[in-house]
Amino acid sequence: GVMASLHRTFAPLLLVLCGAAGASRTILSLFGPDFLSATDSLAVLLIATGISTATMILGEALTALNRPMLTSVGLAIGLAATLAPIIPLSRAYGATGASIAFLSGTATSTAFLFVALVRAVPGHWVKQRVGVHGLALAACCFLAYALLHWVQAVSSAPITVAVGVAFTGLVLLARRWAVADGHGIEHAPTRSADM
């Protein structure tokens, strides 16, 4: 189901966010000093890339629930949220502004599709499960970015990368423990309603 797909992509998504928070400068420095001016733009684009992964999964889930129109509407809203601010942001911040506009559109699409999915799934328990798990994943991603951004500010790139890998490992271990702890426990009236 949709939550299984989100969980399978969780580790790569966290690593992308860690790269955005702490490694974008290191990545661009490999190409020479002329590329360092694009550090902020790369960080924003990495975040948008991670979010777009969730966008695709949520869109597929809505299509599987026979709600393809909601997917189209969500992507159209995201396109509008990209195009509306792209000119003023580009004029004000250059390539970084254009990246921020792209991020705003991606985040808007994802938020719309997430709300639409929670409303579309059948059963109160499943709605609650999808909502809580989705928000928990979003909170972990936000925490990963904030943590790595802070570590990068006070430390070196290798330490930042090490903290990012360690954080991702801890989150995955916690998730695995939670899943293992829940095996054999009936959380809902019927297992068939579980996504």
Short mmCIF file of N, CA and C in Angstrom, two decimals:
data_model
loop_
_atom_site.label_atom_id
_atom_site.label_comp_id
_atom_site.label_asym_id
_atom_site.label_seq_id
_atom_site.Cartn_x
_atom_site.Cartn_y
_atom_site.Cartn_z
N GLY A 1 0.82 -1.19 0.00
CA GLY A 1 0.00 0.00 0.00
C GLY A 1 0.87 1.26 0.00
N VAL A 2 0.19 2.38 0.10
CA VAL A 2 0.87 3.66 0.02
C VAL A 2 1.87 3.85 1.15
N MET A 3 1.52 3.43 2.37
CA MET A 3 2.43 3.63 3.50
C MET A 3 3.67 2.75 3.33
N ALA A 4 3.49 1.54 2.83
CA ALA A 4 4.65 0.67 2.59
C ALA A 4 5.59 1.30 1.57
N SER A 5 5.02 1.90 0.52
CA SER A 5 5.87 2.56 -0.49
C SER A 5 6.60 3.75 0.10
N LEU A 6 5.91 4.54 0.91
CA LEU A 6 6.55 5.68 1.55
C LEU A 6 7.67 5.23 2.47
N HIS A 7 7.44 4.16 3.21
CA HIS A 7 8.46 3.67 4.14
C HIS A 7 9.66 3.12 3.39
N ARG A 8 9.42 2.47 2.24
CA ARG A 8 10.55 1.93 1.47
C ARG A 8 11.42 3.04 0.89
N THR A 9 10.82 4.17 0.60
CA THR A 9 11.60 5.29 0.05
C THR A 9 12.08 6.24 1.13
N PHE A 10 11.82 5.91 2.39
CA PHE A 10 12.12 6.82 3.49
C PHE A 10 13.63 7.04 3.65
N ALA A 11 14.41 5.97 3.60
CA ALA A 11 15.86 6.10 3.78
C ALA A 11 16.49 6.94 2.68
N PRO A 12 16.22 6.66 1.39
CA PRO A 12 16.78 7.53 0.37
C PRO A 12 16.33 8.98 0.51
N LEU A 13 15.06 9.18 0.90
CA LEU A 13 14.54 10.52 1.05
C LEU A 13 15.27 11.26 2.17
N LEU A 14 15.51 10.58 3.27
CA LEU A 14 16.26 11.19 4.37
C LEU A 14 17.68 11.52 3.95
N LEU A 15 18.30 10.63 3.19
CA LEU A 15 19.67 10.89 2.74
C LEU A 15 19.73 12.08 1.80
N VAL A 16 18.71 12.23 0.95
CA VAL A 16 18.65 13.40 0.07
C VAL A 16 18.55 14.67 0.90
N LEU A 17 17.70 14.64 1.92
CA LEU A 17 17.55 15.82 2.78
C LEU A 17 18.84 16.11 3.55
N CYS A 18 19.51 15.07 3.98
CA CYS A 18 20.79 15.26 4.66
C CYS A 18 21.81 15.89 3.71
N GLY A 19 21.79 15.44 2.47
CA GLY A 19 22.68 16.04 1.48
C GLY A 19 22.34 17.50 1.25
N ALA A 20 21.05 17.81 1.21
CA ALA A 20 20.63 19.19 1.01
C ALA A 20 21.08 20.07 2.17
N ALA A 21 20.98 19.54 3.36
CA ALA A 21 21.30 20.33 4.54
C ALA A 21 22.80 20.48 4.76
N GLY A 22 23.57 19.44 4.47
CA GLY A 22 24.96 19.48 4.87
C GLY A 22 26.01 19.26 3.81
N ALA A 23 25.61 18.76 2.63
CA ALA A 23 26.64 18.36 1.68
C ALA A 23 26.60 19.12 0.36
N SER A 24 25.64 20.01 0.18
CA SER A 24 25.53 20.68 -1.12
C SER A 24 26.79 21.49 -1.43
N ARG A 25 27.34 22.17 -0.43
CA ARG A 25 28.57 22.93 -0.66
C ARG A 25 29.73 22.01 -0.99
N THR A 26 29.82 20.88 -0.28
CA THR A 26 30.90 19.92 -0.54
C THR A 26 30.79 19.35 -1.95
N ILE A 27 29.56 19.02 -2.38
CA ILE A 27 29.35 18.46 -3.72
C ILE A 27 29.82 19.45 -4.78
N LEU A 28 29.39 20.70 -4.66
CA LEU A 28 29.72 21.68 -5.69
C LEU A 28 31.19 22.09 -5.65
N SER A 29 31.82 21.99 -4.50
CA SER A 29 33.24 22.35 -4.40
C SER A 29 34.11 21.40 -5.24
N LEU A 30 33.59 20.19 -5.51
CA LEU A 30 34.33 19.24 -6.34
C LEU A 30 34.50 19.76 -7.76
N PHE A 31 33.60 20.64 -8.20
CA PHE A 31 33.63 21.14 -9.57
C PHE A 31 34.38 22.47 -9.69
N GLY A 32 34.83 23.00 -8.56
CA GLY A 32 35.59 24.25 -8.60
C GLY A 32 34.85 25.39 -7.94
N PRO A 33 35.56 26.48 -7.64
CA PRO A 33 34.98 27.59 -6.89
C PRO A 33 33.86 28.32 -7.62
N ASP A 34 33.85 28.26 -8.95
CA ASP A 34 32.82 28.96 -9.71
C ASP A 34 31.42 28.39 -9.44
N PHE A 35 31.36 27.15 -8.99
CA PHE A 35 30.06 26.50 -8.77
C PHE A 35 29.49 26.79 -7.37
N LEU A 36 30.30 27.33 -6.47
CA LEU A 36 29.86 27.49 -5.09
C LEU A 36 28.71 28.48 -4.94
N SER A 37 28.55 29.37 -5.91
CA SER A 37 27.45 30.33 -5.84
C SER A 37 26.09 29.63 -5.98
N ALA A 38 26.09 28.39 -6.48
CA ALA A 38 24.83 27.65 -6.67
C ALA A 38 24.54 26.71 -5.51
N THR A 39 25.27 26.86 -4.41
CA THR A 39 25.08 25.95 -3.27
C THR A 39 23.65 25.98 -2.75
N ASP A 40 23.11 27.18 -2.54
CA ASP A 40 21.74 27.28 -2.01
C ASP A 40 20.73 26.70 -2.98
N SER A 41 20.95 26.95 -4.27
CA SER A 41 20.03 26.42 -5.28
C SER A 41 20.02 24.90 -5.28
N LEU A 42 21.21 24.29 -5.17
CA LEU A 42 21.29 22.82 -5.14
C LEU A 42 20.59 22.28 -3.90
N ALA A 43 20.79 22.93 -2.76
CA ALA A 43 20.14 22.46 -1.53
C ALA A 43 18.62 22.47 -1.69
N VAL A 44 18.08 23.54 -2.27
CA VAL A 44 16.63 23.63 -2.45
C VAL A 44 16.15 22.57 -3.44
N LEU A 45 16.89 22.36 -4.52
CA LEU A 45 16.49 21.37 -5.51
C LEU A 45 16.54 19.95 -4.94
N LEU A 46 17.51 19.67 -4.07
CA LEU A 46 17.57 18.35 -3.43
C LEU A 46 16.34 18.12 -2.55
N ILE A 47 15.93 19.14 -1.82
CA ILE A 47 14.72 19.02 -1.00
C ILE A 47 13.51 18.76 -1.89
N ALA A 48 13.39 19.53 -2.98
CA ALA A 48 12.26 19.34 -3.88
C ALA A 48 12.25 17.94 -4.48
N THR A 49 13.44 17.42 -4.79
CA THR A 49 13.54 16.06 -5.32
C THR A 49 13.02 15.03 -4.33
N GLY A 50 13.40 15.20 -3.06
CA GLY A 50 12.89 14.29 -2.04
C GLY A 50 11.38 14.35 -1.91
N ILE A 51 10.83 15.56 -1.92
CA ILE A 51 9.38 15.73 -1.78
C ILE A 51 8.66 15.16 -2.99
N SER A 52 9.25 15.32 -4.18
CA SER A 52 8.59 14.83 -5.39
C SER A 52 8.43 13.31 -5.38
N THR A 53 9.31 12.63 -4.65
CA THR A 53 9.16 11.18 -4.50
C THR A 53 7.84 10.85 -3.82
N ALA A 54 7.54 11.57 -2.74
CA ALA A 54 6.27 11.37 -2.05
C ALA A 54 5.10 11.77 -2.96
N THR A 55 5.28 12.82 -3.76
CA THR A 55 4.22 13.25 -4.67
C THR A 55 3.82 12.13 -5.62
N MET A 56 4.82 11.45 -6.19
CA MET A 56 4.54 10.36 -7.12
C MET A 56 3.81 9.21 -6.44
N ILE A 57 4.24 8.87 -5.22
CA ILE A 57 3.61 7.76 -4.50
C ILE A 57 2.16 8.08 -4.16
N LEU A 58 1.92 9.30 -3.69
CA LEU A 58 0.56 9.70 -3.34
C LEU A 58 -0.33 9.75 -4.59
N GLY A 59 0.22 10.20 -5.70
CA GLY A 59 -0.54 10.22 -6.95
C GLY A 59 -0.93 8.83 -7.41
N GLU A 60 0.03 7.89 -7.31
CA GLU A 60 -0.28 6.50 -7.67
C GLU A 60 -1.34 5.91 -6.76
N ALA A 61 -1.28 6.26 -5.48
CA ALA A 61 -2.28 5.75 -4.54
C ALA A 61 -3.67 6.25 -4.89
N LEU A 62 -3.79 7.52 -5.24
CA LEU A 62 -5.09 8.07 -5.63
C LEU A 62 -5.60 7.43 -6.91
N THR A 63 -4.69 7.16 -7.84
CA THR A 63 -5.08 6.47 -9.07
C THR A 63 -5.59 5.07 -8.76
N ALA A 64 -4.91 4.38 -7.83
CA ALA A 64 -5.33 3.03 -7.43
C ALA A 64 -6.70 3.05 -6.76
N LEU A 65 -7.03 4.17 -6.10
CA LEU A 65 -8.34 4.31 -5.46
C LEU A 65 -9.39 4.87 -6.42
N ASN A 66 -9.07 4.85 -7.72
CA ASN A 66 -9.96 5.33 -8.77
C ASN A 66 -10.28 6.81 -8.60
N ARG A 67 -9.26 7.59 -8.21
CA ARG A 67 -9.40 9.04 -8.09
C ARG A 67 -8.32 9.74 -8.93
N PRO A 68 -8.15 9.35 -10.20
CA PRO A 68 -7.09 9.95 -11.01
C PRO A 68 -7.26 11.45 -11.21
N MET A 69 -8.52 11.93 -11.19
CA MET A 69 -8.74 13.36 -11.38
C MET A 69 -8.10 14.17 -10.26
N LEU A 70 -8.10 13.63 -9.03
CA LEU A 70 -7.48 14.34 -7.92
C LEU A 70 -5.97 14.47 -8.13
N THR A 71 -5.37 13.44 -8.71
CA THR A 71 -3.94 13.52 -9.02
C THR A 71 -3.67 14.63 -10.02
N SER A 72 -4.49 14.70 -11.07
CA SER A 72 -4.33 15.74 -12.08
C SER A 72 -4.53 17.13 -11.48
N VAL A 73 -5.53 17.26 -10.64
CA VAL A 73 -5.80 18.56 -10.00
C VAL A 73 -4.63 18.96 -9.11
N GLY A 74 -4.11 18.00 -8.34
CA GLY A 74 -2.98 18.30 -7.46
C GLY A 74 -1.76 18.75 -8.22
N LEU A 75 -1.47 18.10 -9.34
CA LEU A 75 -0.31 18.48 -10.15
C LEU A 75 -0.52 19.84 -10.81
N ALA A 76 -1.77 20.12 -11.23
CA ALA A 76 -2.07 21.43 -11.82
C ALA A 76 -1.91 22.55 -10.79
N ILE A 77 -2.36 22.29 -9.56
CA ILE A 77 -2.20 23.28 -8.49
C ILE A 77 -0.73 23.50 -8.21
N GLY A 78 0.05 22.42 -8.21
CA GLY A 78 1.49 22.54 -7.98
C GLY A 78 2.16 23.34 -9.08
N LEU A 79 1.73 23.13 -10.34
CA LEU A 79 2.29 23.90 -11.44
C LEU A 79 1.99 25.39 -11.27
N ALA A 80 0.76 25.70 -10.87
CA ALA A 80 0.40 27.10 -10.65
C ALA A 80 1.23 27.70 -9.51
N ALA A 81 1.47 26.90 -8.46
CA ALA A 81 2.25 27.38 -7.32
C ALA A 81 3.73 27.54 -7.67
N THR A 82 4.15 26.90 -8.76
CA THR A 82 5.52 27.11 -9.25
C THR A 82 5.61 28.35 -10.15
N LEU A 83 4.66 28.46 -11.07
CA LEU A 83 4.73 29.53 -12.07
C LEU A 83 4.42 30.91 -11.47
N ALA A 84 3.52 30.96 -10.50
CA ALA A 84 3.12 32.26 -9.94
C ALA A 84 4.30 33.04 -9.33
N PRO A 85 5.13 32.39 -8.51
CA PRO A 85 6.23 33.16 -7.90
C PRO A 85 7.56 33.10 -8.64
N ILE A 86 7.64 32.37 -9.76
CA ILE A 86 8.96 32.11 -10.34
C ILE A 86 9.63 33.38 -10.88
N ILE A 87 8.88 34.27 -11.48
CA ILE A 87 9.50 35.48 -12.04
C ILE A 87 9.98 36.42 -10.93
N PRO A 88 9.12 36.77 -9.96
CA PRO A 88 9.63 37.66 -8.91
C PRO A 88 10.76 37.04 -8.08
N LEU A 89 10.68 35.74 -7.80
CA LEU A 89 11.74 35.10 -7.02
C LEU A 89 13.04 35.02 -7.83
N SER A 90 12.93 34.77 -9.12
CA SER A 90 14.13 34.71 -9.95
C SER A 90 14.80 36.08 -10.04
N ARG A 91 13.99 37.12 -10.16
CA ARG A 91 14.55 38.46 -10.21
C ARG A 91 15.23 38.84 -8.90
N ALA A 92 14.64 38.38 -7.80
CA ALA A 92 15.18 38.75 -6.49
C ALA A 92 16.38 37.89 -6.08
N TYR A 93 16.35 36.59 -6.40
CA TYR A 93 17.37 35.67 -5.89
C TYR A 93 18.07 34.85 -6.97
N GLY A 94 17.80 35.12 -8.22
CA GLY A 94 18.47 34.39 -9.28
C GLY A 94 18.05 32.93 -9.35
N ALA A 95 19.05 32.05 -9.57
CA ALA A 95 18.76 30.61 -9.69
C ALA A 95 18.16 30.05 -8.40
N THR A 96 18.58 30.58 -7.27
CA THR A 96 18.01 30.10 -6.00
C THR A 96 16.53 30.44 -5.93
N GLY A 97 16.14 31.60 -6.41
CA GLY A 97 14.72 31.97 -6.42
C GLY A 97 13.89 31.03 -7.29
N ALA A 98 14.43 30.68 -8.46
CA ALA A 98 13.73 29.74 -9.34
C ALA A 98 13.59 28.37 -8.65
N SER A 99 14.63 27.96 -7.93
CA SER A 99 14.58 26.69 -7.20
C SER A 99 13.53 26.74 -6.10
N ILE A 100 13.44 27.88 -5.42
CA ILE A 100 12.43 28.03 -4.36
C ILE A 100 11.02 27.95 -4.96
N ALA A 101 10.83 28.54 -6.13
CA ALA A 101 9.52 28.46 -6.79
C ALA A 101 9.18 27.01 -7.12
N PHE A 102 10.17 26.27 -7.62
CA PHE A 102 9.94 24.86 -7.92
C PHE A 102 9.61 24.08 -6.65
N LEU A 103 10.31 24.37 -5.56
CA LEU A 103 10.03 23.71 -4.29
C LEU A 103 8.63 24.03 -3.81
N SER A 104 8.21 25.28 -3.95
CA SER A 104 6.86 25.65 -3.48
C SER A 104 5.79 24.90 -4.25
N GLY A 105 6.00 24.72 -5.56
CA GLY A 105 5.03 23.96 -6.34
C GLY A 105 4.99 22.49 -5.97
N THR A 106 6.18 21.92 -5.77
CA THR A 106 6.25 20.51 -5.38
C THR A 106 5.60 20.28 -4.02
N ALA A 107 5.90 21.15 -3.06
CA ALA A 107 5.32 21.02 -1.71
C ALA A 107 3.81 21.20 -1.75
N THR A 108 3.33 22.12 -2.57
CA THR A 108 1.89 22.36 -2.68
C THR A 108 1.18 21.14 -3.25
N SER A 109 1.75 20.56 -4.31
CA SER A 109 1.16 19.34 -4.89
C SER A 109 1.11 18.22 -3.86
N THR A 110 2.22 18.03 -3.15
CA THR A 110 2.29 16.95 -2.18
C THR A 110 1.27 17.14 -1.07
N ALA A 111 1.15 18.37 -0.56
CA ALA A 111 0.18 18.64 0.51
C ALA A 111 -1.24 18.37 0.03
N PHE A 112 -1.56 18.82 -1.18
CA PHE A 112 -2.90 18.59 -1.72
C PHE A 112 -3.18 17.10 -1.88
N LEU A 113 -2.22 16.37 -2.47
CA LEU A 113 -2.42 14.94 -2.69
C LEU A 113 -2.52 14.17 -1.38
N PHE A 114 -1.76 14.59 -0.38
CA PHE A 114 -1.82 13.92 0.92
C PHE A 114 -3.20 14.09 1.55
N VAL A 115 -3.71 15.31 1.56
CA VAL A 115 -5.04 15.57 2.12
C VAL A 115 -6.10 14.82 1.32
N ALA A 116 -5.97 14.84 -0.01
CA ALA A 116 -6.93 14.13 -0.85
C ALA A 116 -6.90 12.63 -0.59
N LEU A 117 -5.72 12.07 -0.37
CA LEU A 117 -5.61 10.64 -0.10
C LEU A 117 -6.24 10.28 1.24
N VAL A 118 -5.97 11.07 2.26
CA VAL A 118 -6.57 10.80 3.57
C VAL A 118 -8.09 10.83 3.48
N ARG A 119 -8.62 11.76 2.70
CA ARG A 119 -10.08 11.84 2.54
C ARG A 119 -10.64 10.71 1.67
N ALA A 120 -9.82 10.18 0.75
CA ALA A 120 -10.31 9.19 -0.21
C ALA A 120 -10.28 7.75 0.32
N VAL A 121 -9.36 7.45 1.25
CA VAL A 121 -9.28 6.06 1.71
C VAL A 121 -10.51 5.69 2.52
N PRO A 122 -10.96 4.45 2.37
CA PRO A 122 -12.17 4.04 3.09
C PRO A 122 -11.84 3.66 4.54
N GLY A 123 -12.75 4.00 5.42
CA GLY A 123 -12.62 3.59 6.82
C GLY A 123 -11.91 4.61 7.68
N HIS A 124 -12.50 4.90 8.84
CA HIS A 124 -11.95 5.90 9.75
C HIS A 124 -10.56 5.50 10.25
N TRP A 125 -10.37 4.21 10.58
CA TRP A 125 -9.08 3.77 11.13
C TRP A 125 -7.98 3.94 10.10
N VAL A 126 -8.27 3.59 8.83
CA VAL A 126 -7.26 3.71 7.78
C VAL A 126 -6.93 5.18 7.53
N LYS A 127 -7.95 6.04 7.53
CA LYS A 127 -7.71 7.48 7.37
C LYS A 127 -6.77 7.97 8.46
N GLN A 128 -7.04 7.54 9.69
CA GLN A 128 -6.21 7.98 10.82
C GLN A 128 -4.79 7.45 10.69
N ARG A 129 -4.65 6.21 10.28
CA ARG A 129 -3.32 5.60 10.16
C ARG A 129 -2.49 6.29 9.08
N VAL A 130 -3.10 6.51 7.90
CA VAL A 130 -2.40 7.18 6.81
C VAL A 130 -2.01 8.59 7.23
N GLY A 131 -2.94 9.30 7.86
CA GLY A 131 -2.66 10.67 8.29
C GLY A 131 -1.53 10.76 9.29
N VAL A 132 -1.59 9.92 10.33
CA VAL A 132 -0.58 9.97 11.39
C VAL A 132 0.79 9.54 10.85
N HIS A 133 0.83 8.46 10.09
CA HIS A 133 2.11 7.98 9.55
C HIS A 133 2.71 8.97 8.57
N GLY A 134 1.87 9.56 7.74
CA GLY A 134 2.36 10.55 6.79
C GLY A 134 2.94 11.77 7.48
N LEU A 135 2.25 12.26 8.50
CA LEU A 135 2.76 13.42 9.24
C LEU A 135 4.02 13.07 10.02
N ALA A 136 4.10 11.84 10.52
CA ALA A 136 5.32 11.41 11.23
C ALA A 136 6.52 11.38 10.30
N LEU A 137 6.32 10.89 9.07
CA LEU A 137 7.41 10.88 8.10
C LEU A 137 7.84 12.30 7.76
N ALA A 138 6.87 13.20 7.58
CA ALA A 138 7.19 14.59 7.28
C ALA A 138 7.97 15.23 8.43
N ALA A 139 7.57 14.92 9.66
CA ALA A 139 8.27 15.48 10.83
C ALA A 139 9.71 14.98 10.90
N CYS A 140 9.92 13.69 10.61
CA CYS A 140 11.27 13.14 10.62
C CYS A 140 12.14 13.81 9.55
N CYS A 141 11.56 14.05 8.38
CA CYS A 141 12.32 14.70 7.32
C CYS A 141 12.67 16.13 7.70
N PHE A 142 11.74 16.85 8.30
CA PHE A 142 12.02 18.22 8.74
C PHE A 142 13.11 18.22 9.80
N LEU A 143 13.02 17.28 10.74
CA LEU A 143 14.03 17.18 11.80
C LEU A 143 15.40 16.86 11.21
N ALA A 144 15.43 15.96 10.22
CA ALA A 144 16.71 15.61 9.58
C ALA A 144 17.35 16.84 8.96
N TYR A 145 16.56 17.60 8.21
CA TYR A 145 17.12 18.79 7.56
C TYR A 145 17.60 19.81 8.60
N ALA A 146 16.79 20.08 9.63
CA ALA A 146 17.18 21.06 10.65
C ALA A 146 18.44 20.62 11.39
N LEU A 147 18.51 19.35 11.74
CA LEU A 147 19.67 18.83 12.46
C LEU A 147 20.94 18.97 11.62
N LEU A 148 20.86 18.53 10.36
CA LEU A 148 22.06 18.57 9.52
C LEU A 148 22.47 19.99 9.16
N HIS A 149 21.50 20.86 9.00
CA HIS A 149 21.82 22.25 8.71
C HIS A 149 22.57 22.87 9.89
N TRP A 150 22.14 22.55 11.10
CA TRP A 150 22.83 23.06 12.29
C TRP A 150 24.23 22.48 12.42
N VAL A 151 24.36 21.16 12.19
CA VAL A 151 25.67 20.52 12.30
C VAL A 151 26.64 21.11 11.27
N GLN A 152 26.15 21.35 10.05
CA GLN A 152 27.00 21.93 9.02
C GLN A 152 27.51 23.31 9.45
N ALA A 153 26.66 24.07 10.14
CA ALA A 153 27.04 25.43 10.54
C ALA A 153 28.14 25.44 11.60
N VAL A 154 28.20 24.39 12.41
CA VAL A 154 29.16 24.39 13.52
C VAL A 154 30.29 23.38 13.33
N SER A 155 30.26 22.62 12.22
CA SER A 155 31.26 21.56 12.08
C SER A 155 31.69 21.42 10.63
N SER A 156 32.45 20.36 10.34
CA SER A 156 33.00 20.13 9.01
C SER A 156 32.08 19.21 8.20
N ALA A 157 32.34 19.13 6.90
CA ALA A 157 31.53 18.30 6.01
C ALA A 157 31.56 16.82 6.38
N PRO A 158 32.74 16.21 6.68
CA PRO A 158 32.73 14.78 7.04
C PRO A 158 31.87 14.48 8.28
N ILE A 159 31.94 15.38 9.27
CA ILE A 159 31.12 15.16 10.47
C ILE A 159 29.65 15.31 10.14
N THR A 160 29.33 16.27 9.27
CA THR A 160 27.94 16.45 8.85
C THR A 160 27.41 15.20 8.17
N VAL A 161 28.19 14.64 7.27
CA VAL A 161 27.78 13.42 6.57
C VAL A 161 27.61 12.27 7.56
N ALA A 162 28.54 12.14 8.50
CA ALA A 162 28.47 11.07 9.50
C ALA A 162 27.21 11.20 10.36
N VAL A 163 26.89 12.42 10.76
CA VAL A 163 25.68 12.64 11.57
C VAL A 163 24.44 12.31 10.74
N GLY A 164 24.44 12.68 9.45
CA GLY A 164 23.31 12.37 8.60
C GLY A 164 23.08 10.88 8.45
N VAL A 165 24.15 10.13 8.22
CA VAL A 165 24.03 8.68 8.10
C VAL A 165 23.56 8.06 9.43
N ALA A 166 24.13 8.55 10.54
CA ALA A 166 23.74 8.03 11.85
C ALA A 166 22.27 8.32 12.15
N PHE A 167 21.83 9.54 11.82
CA PHE A 167 20.44 9.90 12.06
C PHE A 167 19.50 9.01 11.25
N THR A 168 19.84 8.83 9.97
CA THR A 168 19.01 7.98 9.12
C THR A 168 18.95 6.55 9.66
N GLY A 169 20.11 6.03 10.10
CA GLY A 169 20.13 4.69 10.68
C GLY A 169 19.28 4.57 11.92
N LEU A 170 19.33 5.58 12.78
CA LEU A 170 18.52 5.55 14.01
C LEU A 170 17.02 5.57 13.69
N VAL A 171 16.64 6.40 12.74
CA VAL A 171 15.22 6.47 12.36
C VAL A 171 14.75 5.13 11.80
N LEU A 172 15.59 4.52 10.94
CA LEU A 172 15.21 3.23 10.35
C LEU A 172 15.15 2.13 11.40
N LEU A 173 16.07 2.15 12.35
CA LEU A 173 16.01 1.17 13.44
C LEU A 173 14.75 1.35 14.28
N ALA A 174 14.41 2.60 14.56
CA ALA A 174 13.20 2.87 15.34
C ALA A 174 11.96 2.40 14.59
N ARG A 175 11.95 2.63 13.28
CA ARG A 175 10.82 2.19 12.47
C ARG A 175 10.73 0.66 12.45
N ARG A 176 11.87 0.01 12.29
CA ARG A 176 11.88 -1.46 12.27
C ARG A 176 11.42 -2.03 13.60
N TRP A 177 11.87 -1.40 14.69
CA TRP A 177 11.46 -1.85 16.02
C TRP A 177 9.95 -1.69 16.20
N ALA A 178 9.41 -0.55 15.73
CA ALA A 178 7.98 -0.30 15.87
C ALA A 178 7.16 -1.32 15.08
N VAL A 179 7.64 -1.65 13.86
CA VAL A 179 6.93 -2.64 13.05
C VAL A 179 7.00 -4.02 13.70
N ALA A 180 8.18 -4.39 14.18
CA ALA A 180 8.35 -5.70 14.82
C ALA A 180 7.51 -5.79 16.08
N ASP A 181 7.42 -4.69 16.83
CA ASP A 181 6.65 -4.67 18.06
C ASP A 181 5.16 -4.83 17.79
N GLY A 182 4.74 -4.37 16.59
CA GLY A 182 3.32 -4.43 16.27
C GLY A 182 2.88 -5.72 15.61
N HIS A 183 3.80 -6.61 15.28
CA HIS A 183 3.42 -7.88 14.64
C HIS A 183 2.56 -8.72 15.58
N GLY A 184 1.53 -9.25 15.00
CA GLY A 184 0.68 -10.13 15.79
C GLY A 184 -0.38 -9.40 16.58
N ILE A 185 -0.37 -8.07 16.52
CA ILE A 185 -1.37 -7.29 17.24
C ILE A 185 -2.41 -6.80 16.26
N GLU A 186 -3.64 -7.03 16.53
CA GLU A 186 -4.73 -6.60 15.65
C GLU A 186 -5.09 -5.18 15.99
N HIS A 187 -4.79 -4.24 15.08
CA HIS A 187 -5.04 -2.83 15.34
C HIS A 187 -6.37 -2.37 14.78
N ALA A 188 -6.95 -3.12 13.89
CA ALA A 188 -8.18 -2.67 13.25
C ALA A 188 -9.15 -3.84 13.17
N PRO A 189 -10.42 -3.54 12.98
CA PRO A 189 -11.42 -4.61 12.90
C PRO A 189 -11.10 -5.61 11.78
N THR A 190 -10.61 -5.14 10.63
CA THR A 190 -10.26 -6.05 9.55
C THR A 190 -8.93 -5.65 8.98
N ARG A 191 -8.08 -6.64 8.68
CA ARG A 191 -6.78 -6.37 8.10
C ARG A 191 -6.90 -5.96 6.63
N SER A 192 -7.99 -6.33 5.99
CA SER A 192 -8.15 -6.01 4.57
C SER A 192 -8.27 -4.52 4.33
N ALA A 193 -8.67 -3.79 5.37
CA ALA A 193 -8.81 -2.33 5.20
C ALA A 193 -7.48 -1.63 5.26
N ASP A 194 -6.42 -2.34 5.71
CA ASP A 194 -5.09 -1.74 5.85
C ASP A 194 -4.48 -1.51 4.48
N MET A 195 -3.87 -0.34 4.31
CA MET A 195 -3.18 -0.05 3.05
C MET A 195 -1.76 -0.49 3.16
#
